[in-house]
PDB file of C-alpha atoms in Angstrom:
ATOM      1  CA  MET A   1      35.095  -6.769 -34.838  1.00 82.00           C
ATOM      2  CA  MET A   2      32.153  -8.204 -36.746  1.00 88.00           C
ATOM      3  CA  ILE A   3      29.105  -8.993 -34.618  1.00 95.00           C
ATOM      4  CA  GLU A   4      26.728 -10.150 -37.334  1.00 96.00           C
ATOM      5  CA  GLU A   5      26.619 -10.350 -41.145  1.00 95.00           C
ATOM      6  CA  TYR A   6      24.155 -11.729 -43.684  1.00 96.00           C
ATOM      7  CA  GLY A   7      23.035 -11.316 -47.283  1.00 95.00           C
ATOM      8  CA  LEU A   8      19.647  -9.876 -48.191  1.00 97.00           C
ATOM      9  CA  CYS A   9      19.397 -10.179 -51.977  1.00 95.00           C
ATOM     10  CA  ARG A  10      21.402 -10.103 -55.199  1.00 93.00           C
ATOM     11  CA  LEU A  11      21.137  -7.628 -58.047  1.00 91.00           C
ATOM     12  CA  ASP A  12      23.265  -9.606 -60.489  1.00 89.00           C
ATOM     13  CA  PRO A  13      25.988 -12.278 -60.302  1.00 89.00           C
ATOM     14  CA  ASN A  14      28.566  -9.737 -59.070  1.00 90.00           C
ATOM     15  CA  CYS A  15      26.413  -7.499 -56.879  1.00 92.00           C
ATOM     16  CA  ASP A  16      24.484  -8.136 -53.694  1.00 94.00           C
ATOM     17  CA  VAL A  17      22.907  -6.326 -50.767  1.00 95.00           C
ATOM     18  CA  GLY A  18      23.762  -7.265 -47.220  1.00 96.00           C
ATOM     19  CA  TYR A  19      23.822  -6.299 -43.581  1.00 97.00           C
ATOM     20  CA  TYR A  20      26.567  -6.216 -40.987  1.00 95.00           C
ATOM     21  CA  ALA A  21      27.044  -4.971 -37.451  1.00 97.00           C
ATOM     22  CA  VAL A  22      30.392  -4.106 -35.862  1.00 93.00           C
ATOM     23  CA  LYS A  23      31.612  -3.752 -32.302  1.00 92.00           C
ATOM     24  CA  CYS A  24      32.928  -0.297 -31.451  1.00 87.00           C
ATOM     25  CA  PRO A  25      35.432   0.532 -28.733  1.00 81.00           C
ATOM     26  CA  LYS A  26      34.033   1.780 -25.414  1.00 83.00           C
ATOM     27  CA  PRO A  27      32.425   4.222 -24.771  1.00 82.00           C
ATOM     28  CA  LEU A  28      31.015   4.218 -28.335  1.00 85.00           C
ATOM     29  CA  ARG A  29      27.850   2.334 -29.241  1.00 91.00           C
ATOM     30  CA  ASN A  30      28.023  -0.421 -31.836  1.00 94.00           C
ATOM     31  CA  ARG A  31      27.206   0.427 -35.464  1.00 95.00           C
ATOM     32  CA  ASP A  32      25.429  -1.403 -38.251  1.00 97.00           C
ATOM     33  CA  PHE A  33      25.314  -0.971 -42.023  1.00 96.00           C
ATOM     34  CA  VAL A  34      23.093  -2.021 -44.912  1.00 96.00           C
ATOM     35  CA  PHE A  35      25.172  -2.041 -48.064  1.00 95.00           C
ATOM     36  CA  GLN A  36      25.242  -2.776 -51.766  1.00 94.00           C
ATOM     37  CA  ARG A  37      28.457  -4.633 -52.592  1.00 93.00           C
ATOM     38  CA  TYR A  38      29.902  -5.246 -56.023  1.00 92.00           C
ATOM     39  CA  TRP A  39      33.031  -7.076 -57.056  1.00 91.00           C
ATOM     40  CA  THR A  40      35.084  -7.990 -60.061  1.00 89.00           C
ATOM     41  CA  LYS A  41      38.040 -10.324 -60.465  1.00 85.00           C
ATOM     42  CA  ASN A  42      40.359 -11.356 -63.249  1.00 81.00           C
ATOM     43  CA  HIS A  43      43.628 -13.289 -63.280  1.00 79.00           C
ATOM     44  CA  ASN A  44      45.738 -10.357 -61.971  1.00 83.00           C
ATOM     45  CA  ASN A  45      43.489  -8.325 -59.702  1.00 88.00           C
ATOM     46  CA  PHE A  46      40.264  -7.969 -57.792  1.00 88.00           C
ATOM     47  CA  MET A  47      38.100  -5.125 -56.601  1.00 91.00           C
ATOM     48  CA  ILE A  48      35.330  -5.069 -53.977  1.00 93.00           C
ATOM     49  CA  CYS A  49      33.331  -1.875 -53.399  1.00 93.00           C
ATOM     50  CA  ASN A  50      30.280  -1.011 -51.327  1.00 93.00           C
ATOM     51  CA  HIS A  51      28.019   1.836 -50.348  1.00 93.00           C
ATOM     52  CA  SER A  52      25.021   2.130 -48.037  1.00 94.00           C
ATOM     53  CA  VAL A  53      21.466   1.523 -49.165  1.00 94.00           C
ATOM     54  CA  GLN A  54      18.173   1.178 -47.333  1.00 93.00           C
ATOM     55  CA  HIS A  55      16.318  -2.115 -47.566  1.00 94.00           C
ATOM     56  CA  LYS A  56      12.979  -3.014 -46.003  1.00 93.00           C
ATOM     57  CA  ASN A  57      14.334  -6.335 -44.671  1.00 95.00           C
ATOM     58  CA  ALA A  58      17.012  -4.564 -42.613  1.00 95.00           C
ATOM     59  CA  PRO A  59      15.176  -2.066 -40.402  1.00 94.00           C
ATOM     60  CA  ILE A  60      16.950   0.112 -37.848  1.00 94.00           C
ATOM     61  CA  ARG A  61      17.579  -1.836 -34.637  1.00 94.00           C
ATOM     62  CA  ARG A  62      17.624  -0.405 -31.120  1.00 92.00           C
ATOM     63  CA  GLU A  63      20.972  -1.909 -30.174  1.00 94.00           C
ATOM     64  CA  TYR A  64      22.894  -0.204 -33.014  1.00 96.00           C
ATOM     65  CA  ILE A  65      23.420   3.188 -34.559  1.00 95.00           C
ATOM     66  CA  ARG A  66      22.932   2.924 -38.333  1.00 95.00           C
ATOM     67  CA  ALA A  67      26.100   4.246 -39.965  1.00 95.00           C
ATOM     68  CA  THR A  68      26.461   5.232 -43.618  1.00 94.00           C
ATOM     69  CA  SER A  69      29.154   4.060 -46.012  1.00 93.00           C
ATOM     70  CA  LEU A  70      29.408   6.650 -48.757  1.00 91.00           C
ATOM     71  CA  MET A  71      31.973   4.478 -50.527  1.00 91.00           C
ATOM     72  CA  SER A  72      34.363   1.798 -49.319  1.00 91.00           C
ATOM     73  CA  GLY A  73      36.476  -0.578 -51.283  1.00 91.00           C
ATOM     74  CA  TYR A  74      39.487  -2.810 -51.661  1.00 89.00           C
ATOM     75  CA  MET A  75      41.631  -3.350 -54.715  1.00 90.00           C
ATOM     76  CA  GLY A  76      44.389  -5.904 -54.963  1.00 88.00           C
ATOM     77  CA  LYS A  77      46.737  -6.627 -57.826  1.00 89.00           C
ATOM     78  CA  THR A  78      49.354  -9.354 -57.923  1.00 85.00           C
ATOM     79  CA  ASN A  79      52.908  -8.084 -58.220  1.00 82.00           C
ATOM     80  CA  GLY A  80      54.182 -11.126 -60.092  1.00 77.00           C
ATOM     81  CA  THR A  81      55.662 -12.802 -57.032  1.00 76.00           C
ATOM     82  CA  ARG A  82      53.991 -14.150 -53.909  1.00 76.00           C
ATOM     83  CA  GLY A  83      52.574 -10.757 -52.946  1.00 78.00           C
ATOM     84  CA  CYS A  84      50.272  -8.055 -54.113  1.00 82.00           C
ATOM     85  CA  HIS A  85      49.661  -4.340 -54.099  1.00 86.00           C
ATOM     86  CA  PHE A  86      46.659  -3.538 -51.945  1.00 87.00           C
ATOM     87  CA  ILE A  87      44.559  -0.382 -51.717  1.00 88.00           C
ATOM     88  CA  TYR A  88      41.842   0.259 -49.131  1.00 88.00           C
ATOM     89  CA  VAL A  89      39.599   3.323 -49.334  1.00 89.00           C
ATOM     90  CA  THR A  90      36.675   4.232 -47.126  1.00 88.00           C
ATOM     91  CA  GLN A  91      34.463   7.245 -46.670  1.00 89.00           C
ATOM     92  CA  MET A  92      31.802   6.730 -44.056  1.00 89.00           C
ATOM     93  CA  ASP A  93      29.726   8.602 -41.542  1.00 91.00           C
ATOM     94  CA  PRO A  94      29.496   6.717 -38.237  1.00 92.00           C
ATOM     95  CA  LYS A  95      26.482   8.849 -37.219  1.00 92.00           C
ATOM     96  CA  GLY A  96      25.734   9.409 -33.561  1.00 89.00           C
ATOM     97  CA  SER A  97      27.351  12.089 -31.467  1.00 87.00           C
ATOM     98  CA  ILE A  98      31.019  11.320 -32.030  1.00 87.00           C
ATOM     99  CA  PRO A  99      33.246  14.413 -32.315  1.00 88.00           C
ATOM    100  CA  LYS A 100      35.011  14.729 -35.689  1.00 87.00           C
ATOM    101  CA  TRP A 101      38.444  14.683 -34.039  1.00 90.00           C
ATOM    102  CA  MET A 102      37.597  11.273 -32.509  1.00 85.00           C
ATOM    103  CA  VAL A 103      36.312   9.901 -35.828  1.00 86.00           C
ATOM    104  CA  ASN A 104      39.570  10.950 -37.486  1.00 86.00           C
ATOM    105  CA  LYS A 105      41.695   9.522 -34.659  1.00 86.00           C
ATOM    106  CA  VAL A 106      39.875   6.172 -34.768  1.00 82.00           C
ATOM    107  CA  ALA A 107      40.205   6.093 -38.574  1.00 84.00           C
ATOM    108  CA  THR A 108      43.999   6.405 -38.359  1.00 88.00           C
ATOM    109  CA  LYS A 109      44.047   3.323 -36.120  1.00 85.00           C
ATOM    110  CA  THR A 110      41.314   1.326 -37.862  1.00 83.00           C
ATOM    111  CA  ALA A 111      42.509   1.506 -41.481  1.00 84.00           C
ATOM    112  CA  PRO A 112      45.937  -0.058 -40.756  1.00 88.00           C
ATOM    113  CA  LYS A 113      44.208  -2.798 -38.724  1.00 88.00           C
ATOM    114  CA  VAL A 114      41.850  -3.545 -41.645  1.00 84.00           C
ATOM    115  CA  ILE A 115      44.820  -3.920 -43.983  1.00 87.00           C
ATOM    116  CA  ALA A 116      46.744  -6.086 -41.486  1.00 90.00           C
ATOM    117  CA  ASN A 117      43.686  -8.323 -40.957  1.00 88.00           C
ATOM    118  CA  PHE A 118      43.178  -8.623 -44.704  1.00 85.00           C
ATOM    119  CA  ALA A 119      46.855  -9.568 -45.195  1.00 87.00           C
ATOM    120  CA  ALA A 120      46.650 -12.210 -42.434  1.00 91.00           C
ATOM    121  CA  ALA A 121      43.439 -13.635 -43.918  1.00 88.00           C
ATOM    122  CA  ALA A 122      45.048 -13.792 -47.378  1.00 85.00           C
ATOM    123  CA  ARG A 123      48.121 -15.621 -46.037  1.00 88.00           C
ATOM    124  CA  ASN A 124      45.933 -18.190 -44.252  1.00 91.00           C
ATOM    125  CA  TYR A 125      43.154 -18.461 -46.843  1.00 89.00           C
ATOM    126  CA  ARG A 126      44.144 -21.706 -48.578  1.00 90.00           C
ATOM    127  CA  GLY A 127      44.443 -23.675 -45.349  1.00 94.00           C
ATOM    128  CA  TRP A 128      41.259 -22.152 -43.937  1.00 93.00           C
ATOM    129  CA  LYS A 129      39.256 -22.734 -47.150  1.00 92.00           C
ATOM    130  CA  ILE A 130      40.214 -26.425 -47.304  1.00 94.00           C
ATOM    131  CA  LYS A 131      38.516 -26.870 -43.911  1.00 95.00           C
ATOM    132  CA  ASN A 132      35.569 -24.543 -44.588  1.00 93.00           C
ATOM    133  CA  ASN A 133      33.349 -25.553 -47.497  1.00 92.00           C
ATOM    134  CA  PRO A 134      36.194 -25.675 -50.051  1.00 93.00           C
ATOM    135  CA  ASN A 135      33.992 -25.835 -53.151  1.00 93.00           C
ATOM    136  CA  TYR A 136      31.737 -22.934 -52.168  1.00 90.00           C
ATOM    137  CA  LYS A 137      32.972 -19.858 -54.053  1.00 88.00           C
ATOM    138  CA  PRO A 138      29.945 -17.821 -55.196  1.00 85.00           C
ATOM    139  CA  TRP A 139      32.169 -14.932 -56.311  1.00 80.00           C
ATOM    140  CA  ILE A 140      33.588 -17.301 -58.969  1.00 82.00           C
ATOM    141  CA  ARG A 141      30.733 -19.805 -59.431  1.00 87.00           C
ATOM    142  CA  THR A 142      27.742 -17.483 -59.602  1.00 85.00           C
ATOM    143  CA  ASP A 143      25.303 -20.423 -59.663  1.00 88.00           C
ATOM    144  CA  GLN A 144      26.189 -20.932 -55.981  1.00 91.00           C
ATOM    145  CA  ASN A 145      24.752 -17.556 -54.963  1.00 88.00           C
ATOM    146  CA  LYS A 146      21.350 -18.527 -53.563  1.00 91.00           C
ATOM    147  CA  LEU A 147      20.291 -15.064 -52.379  1.00 93.00           C
ATOM    148  CA  PRO A 148      16.900 -14.057 -53.779  1.00 94.00           C
ATOM    149  CA  LEU A 149      16.813 -11.597 -56.661  1.00 93.00           C
ATOM    150  CA  ALA A 150      16.341  -7.999 -55.583  1.00 91.00           C
ATOM    151  CA  LYS A 151      12.931  -6.367 -55.885  1.00 90.00           C
ATOM    152  CA  LEU A 152      12.952  -2.638 -56.582  1.00 86.00           C
ATOM    153  CA  GLY A 153      10.110  -2.086 -54.089  1.00 87.00           C
ATOM    154  CA  ASP A 154      12.295  -3.442 -51.252  1.00 90.00           C
ATOM    155  CA  PHE A 155      14.629  -0.451 -51.483  1.00 88.00           C
ATOM    156  CA  LYS A 156      13.922   2.897 -49.876  1.00 81.00           C
ATOM    157  CA  SER A 157      15.191   6.286 -50.974  1.00 62.00           C
ATOM    158  CA  SER A 158      18.907   6.725 -50.376  1.00 57.00           C
ATOM    159  CA  PRO A 159      19.888   9.083 -47.539  1.00 49.00           C
ATOM    160  CA  MET A 160      22.897  10.080 -49.629  1.00 49.00           C
ATOM    161  CA  LEU A 161      20.589  11.532 -52.275  1.00 49.00           C
ATOM    162  CA  ASP A 162      18.033  13.157 -49.986  1.00 53.00           C
ATOM    163  CA  GLU A 163      19.410  15.357 -47.192  1.00 55.00           C
ATOM    164  CA  ASN A 164      15.982  15.814 -45.527  1.00 57.00           C
ATOM    165  CA  LEU A 165      15.462  12.053 -45.470  1.00 53.00           C
ATOM    166  CA  SER A 166      18.935  11.617 -44.001  1.00 53.00           C
ATOM    167  CA  ARG A 167      18.114  14.010 -41.133  1.00 58.00           C
ATOM    168  CA  LYS A 168      14.756  12.296 -40.575  1.00 58.00           C
ATOM    169  CA  LEU A 169      16.409   8.842 -40.459  1.00 52.00           C
ATOM    170  CA  ASP A 170      19.093  10.114 -38.077  1.00 54.00           C
ATOM    171  CA  SER A 171      16.369  11.478 -35.809  1.00 60.00           C
ATOM    172  CA  GLU A 172      14.373   8.230 -35.947  1.00 55.00           C
ATOM    173  CA  ALA A 173      17.482   6.129 -35.344  1.00 51.00           C
ATOM    174  CA  HIS A 174      18.442   8.162 -32.294  1.00 52.00           C
ATOM    175  CA  ALA A 175      14.901   7.990 -30.928  1.00 55.00           C
ATOM    176  CA  LEU A 176      14.867   4.200 -31.373  1.00 53.00           C
ATOM    177  CA  ALA A 177      18.382   3.718 -30.089  1.00 50.00           C
ATOM    178  CA  ALA A 178      18.123   5.974 -27.052  1.00 51.00           C
ATOM    179  CA  PRO A 179      16.344   4.085 -24.280  1.00 50.00           C
ATOM    180  CA  ASN A 180      14.673   6.384 -21.739  1.00 52.00           C
ATOM    181  CA  GLY A 181      15.740   9.485 -23.650  1.00 51.00           C
ATOM    182  CA  ASP A 182      19.461   8.750 -23.258  1.00 53.00           C
ATOM    183  CA  ASN A 183      21.047  10.343 -26.336  1.00 51.00           C
ATOM    184  CA  SER A 184      24.636   9.397 -25.490  1.00 53.00           C
ATOM    185  CA  ASP A 185      26.698   7.635 -28.075  1.00 64.00           C
TER     186      ASP A 185
END
Protein backbone atom coordinates (compact mmCIF):
# COMPACT_ATOMS: atom_id res chain seq x y z
CA MET A 1 0.00 0.00 0.00
CA MET A 2 1.28 3.43 -0.97
CA ILE A 3 2.12 5.70 1.96
CA GLU A 4 3.44 8.71 0.07
CA GLU A 5 4.30 9.67 -3.53
CA TYR A 6 5.48 12.85 -5.24
CA GLY A 7 7.37 14.07 -8.29
CA LEU A 8 10.80 15.67 -8.02
CA CYS A 9 11.67 16.80 -11.55
CA ARG A 10 11.24 15.96 -15.23
CA LEU A 11 13.92 15.03 -17.73
CA ASP A 12 11.72 15.35 -20.81
CA PRO A 13 7.99 15.20 -21.61
CA ASN A 14 7.91 11.41 -21.12
CA CYS A 15 10.38 10.98 -18.26
CA ASP A 16 10.36 12.15 -14.67
CA VAL A 17 11.97 11.46 -11.31
CA GLY A 18 9.87 10.79 -8.25
CA TYR A 19 9.64 9.38 -4.77
CA TYR A 20 7.33 6.87 -3.16
CA ALA A 21 7.07 4.99 0.11
CA VAL A 22 5.19 1.72 0.62
CA LYS A 23 3.80 -0.08 3.64
CA CYS A 24 5.29 -3.53 4.20
CA PRO A 25 3.64 -6.39 6.04
CA LYS A 26 4.63 -6.91 9.69
CA PRO A 27 7.28 -7.55 10.92
CA LEU A 28 9.05 -5.85 7.97
CA ARG A 29 9.90 -2.15 8.01
CA ASN A 30 8.40 0.10 5.36
CA ARG A 31 10.43 0.82 2.21
CA ASP A 32 10.90 3.87 0.03
CA PHE A 33 12.22 4.40 -3.50
CA VAL A 34 13.57 7.25 -5.60
CA PHE A 35 13.01 6.42 -9.24
CA GLN A 36 13.33 7.60 -12.81
CA ARG A 37 10.13 6.74 -14.69
CA TYR A 38 9.61 6.81 -18.42
CA TRP A 39 6.54 6.05 -20.46
CA THR A 40 5.30 5.81 -24.00
CA LYS A 41 1.81 5.38 -25.41
CA ASN A 42 0.27 4.99 -28.83
CA HIS A 43 -3.22 3.99 -29.97
CA ASN A 44 -2.73 0.25 -29.24
CA ASN A 45 -0.37 0.02 -26.29
CA PHE A 46 1.47 1.68 -23.45
CA MET A 47 4.64 1.05 -21.51
CA ILE A 48 5.79 2.45 -18.16
CA CYS A 49 9.26 1.58 -16.83
CA ASN A 50 11.32 2.75 -13.88
CA HIS A 51 14.60 2.22 -12.11
CA SER A 52 16.15 3.69 -8.96
CA VAL A 53 18.24 6.84 -8.96
CA GLN A 54 19.63 9.04 -6.21
CA HIS A 55 18.45 12.63 -6.02
CA LYS A 56 19.53 15.30 -3.54
CA ASN A 57 15.91 16.33 -2.86
CA ALA A 58 15.00 12.83 -1.65
CA PRO A 59 17.45 12.00 1.14
CA ILE A 60 17.30 8.76 3.12
CA ARG A 61 14.68 9.01 5.87
CA ARG A 62 14.84 7.31 9.27
CA GLU A 63 11.38 5.78 9.05
CA TYR A 64 12.11 3.82 5.84
CA ILE A 65 14.64 1.45 4.38
CA ARG A 66 15.68 2.72 0.93
CA ALA A 67 15.04 -0.10 -1.54
CA THR A 68 16.43 -0.31 -5.07
CA SER A 69 14.45 -0.94 -8.23
CA LEU A 70 16.86 -2.34 -10.79
CA MET A 71 14.07 -2.33 -13.38
CA SER A 72 10.30 -2.44 -13.10
CA GLY A 73 7.69 -1.94 -15.74
CA TYR A 74 4.24 -2.48 -17.14
CA MET A 75 3.23 -3.03 -20.73
CA GLY A 76 -0.33 -3.20 -21.95
CA LYS A 77 -1.64 -3.80 -25.43
CA THR A 78 -5.28 -3.79 -26.47
CA ASN A 79 -6.53 -7.10 -27.80
CA GLY A 80 -9.11 -5.57 -30.12
CA THR A 81 -12.03 -6.08 -27.75
CA ARG A 82 -12.72 -4.60 -24.33
CA GLY A 83 -9.57 -6.09 -22.82
CA CYS A 84 -5.85 -6.07 -23.08
CA HIS A 85 -2.74 -8.16 -22.69
CA PHE A 86 -0.77 -7.00 -19.68
CA ILE A 87 2.82 -7.71 -18.65
CA TYR A 88 4.37 -6.73 -15.32
CA VAL A 89 8.09 -7.18 -14.67
CA THR A 90 10.07 -6.16 -11.62
CA GLN A 91 13.57 -6.73 -10.35
CA MET A 92 14.24 -5.02 -7.07
CA ASP A 93 16.32 -5.31 -3.95
CA PRO A 94 14.27 -4.52 -0.83
CA LYS A 95 17.50 -4.04 1.18
CA GLY A 96 17.48 -4.61 4.91
CA SER A 97 17.91 -7.98 6.52
CA ILE A 98 15.15 -9.94 4.81
CA PRO A 99 16.08 -13.56 4.00
CA LYS A 100 16.02 -14.36 0.26
CA TRP A 101 13.40 -17.09 0.76
CA MET A 102 11.06 -14.47 2.31
CA VAL A 103 11.69 -11.98 -0.51
CA ASN A 104 10.79 -14.67 -3.04
CA LYS A 105 7.71 -15.76 -1.09
CA VAL A 106 6.43 -12.18 -0.79
CA ALA A 107 7.10 -11.61 -4.51
CA THR A 108 4.87 -14.55 -5.47
CA LYS A 109 2.03 -12.93 -3.51
CA THR A 110 2.73 -9.30 -4.41
CA ALA A 111 2.99 -9.55 -8.21
CA PRO A 112 -0.51 -11.06 -8.66
CA LYS A 113 -1.92 -8.38 -6.33
CA VAL A 114 -0.25 -5.63 -8.40
CA ILE A 115 -1.84 -7.01 -11.56
CA ALA A 116 -5.26 -7.40 -9.90
CA ASN A 117 -5.09 -3.82 -8.55
CA PHE A 118 -4.07 -2.52 -11.97
CA ALA A 119 -6.97 -4.38 -13.62
CA ALA A 120 -9.46 -2.99 -11.07
CA ALA A 121 -8.10 0.55 -11.55
CA ALA A 122 -8.39 0.19 -15.34
CA ARG A 123 -12.01 -1.00 -15.11
CA ASN A 124 -12.94 1.94 -12.86
CA TYR A 125 -10.74 4.60 -14.47
CA ARG A 126 -13.32 6.44 -16.58
CA GLY A 127 -15.74 6.93 -13.70
CA TRP A 128 -12.95 7.87 -11.30
CA LYS A 129 -11.32 10.32 -13.76
CA ILE A 130 -14.60 12.17 -14.38
CA LYS A 131 -14.68 13.01 -10.65
CA ASN A 132 -10.93 13.65 -10.27
CA ASN A 133 -9.55 16.48 -12.39
CA PRO A 134 -10.82 15.05 -15.70
CA ASN A 135 -8.78 17.33 -17.97
CA TYR A 136 -5.46 16.76 -16.19
CA LYS A 137 -3.53 14.17 -18.22
CA PRO A 138 0.16 15.15 -18.26
CA TRP A 139 1.14 11.84 -19.87
CA ILE A 140 -0.84 12.97 -22.95
CA ARG A 141 -0.75 16.78 -22.62
CA THR A 142 2.89 17.35 -21.74
CA ASP A 143 2.30 21.09 -21.18
CA GLN A 144 0.46 20.08 -17.99
CA ASN A 145 3.60 18.60 -16.41
CA LYS A 146 4.70 21.39 -14.07
CA LEU A 147 7.62 19.56 -12.45
CA PRO A 148 10.85 21.55 -12.68
CA LEU A 149 13.42 20.51 -15.27
CA ALA A 150 16.09 18.19 -13.92
CA LYS A 151 19.52 19.56 -13.07
CA LEU A 152 22.41 17.15 -13.56
CA GLY A 153 24.01 18.29 -10.28
CA ASP A 154 20.93 17.11 -8.33
CA PHE A 155 21.70 13.47 -9.13
CA LYS A 156 24.21 11.38 -7.22
CA SER A 157 26.16 8.40 -8.50
CA SER A 158 23.97 5.36 -9.06
CA PRO A 159 24.38 2.50 -6.56
CA MET A 160 23.72 0.11 -9.43
CA LEU A 161 26.90 1.28 -11.15
CA ASP A 162 29.15 1.53 -8.11
CA GLU A 163 29.20 -1.48 -5.78
CA ASN A 164 31.30 0.30 -3.11
CA LEU A 165 28.86 3.21 -3.08
CA SER A 166 25.98 0.76 -2.78
CA ARG A 167 27.55 -0.85 0.31
CA LYS A 168 28.29 2.58 1.80
CA LEU A 169 24.68 3.73 1.23
CA ASP A 170 23.32 0.50 2.72
CA SER A 171 25.49 1.06 5.78
CA GLU A 172 24.41 4.70 6.12
CA ALA A 173 20.75 3.81 5.62
CA HIS A 174 20.89 1.15 8.32
CA ALA A 175 22.67 3.50 10.70
CA LEU A 176 20.03 6.19 10.11
CA ALA A 177 17.13 3.77 10.21
CA ALA A 178 18.20 1.83 13.28
CA PRO A 179 17.26 3.82 16.38
CA ASN A 180 19.39 2.94 19.42
CA GLY A 181 21.45 0.46 17.43
CA ASP A 182 18.45 -1.75 16.60
CA ASN A 183 19.37 -3.35 13.27
CA SER A 184 16.19 -5.41 12.91
CA ASP A 185 14.23 -5.17 9.73
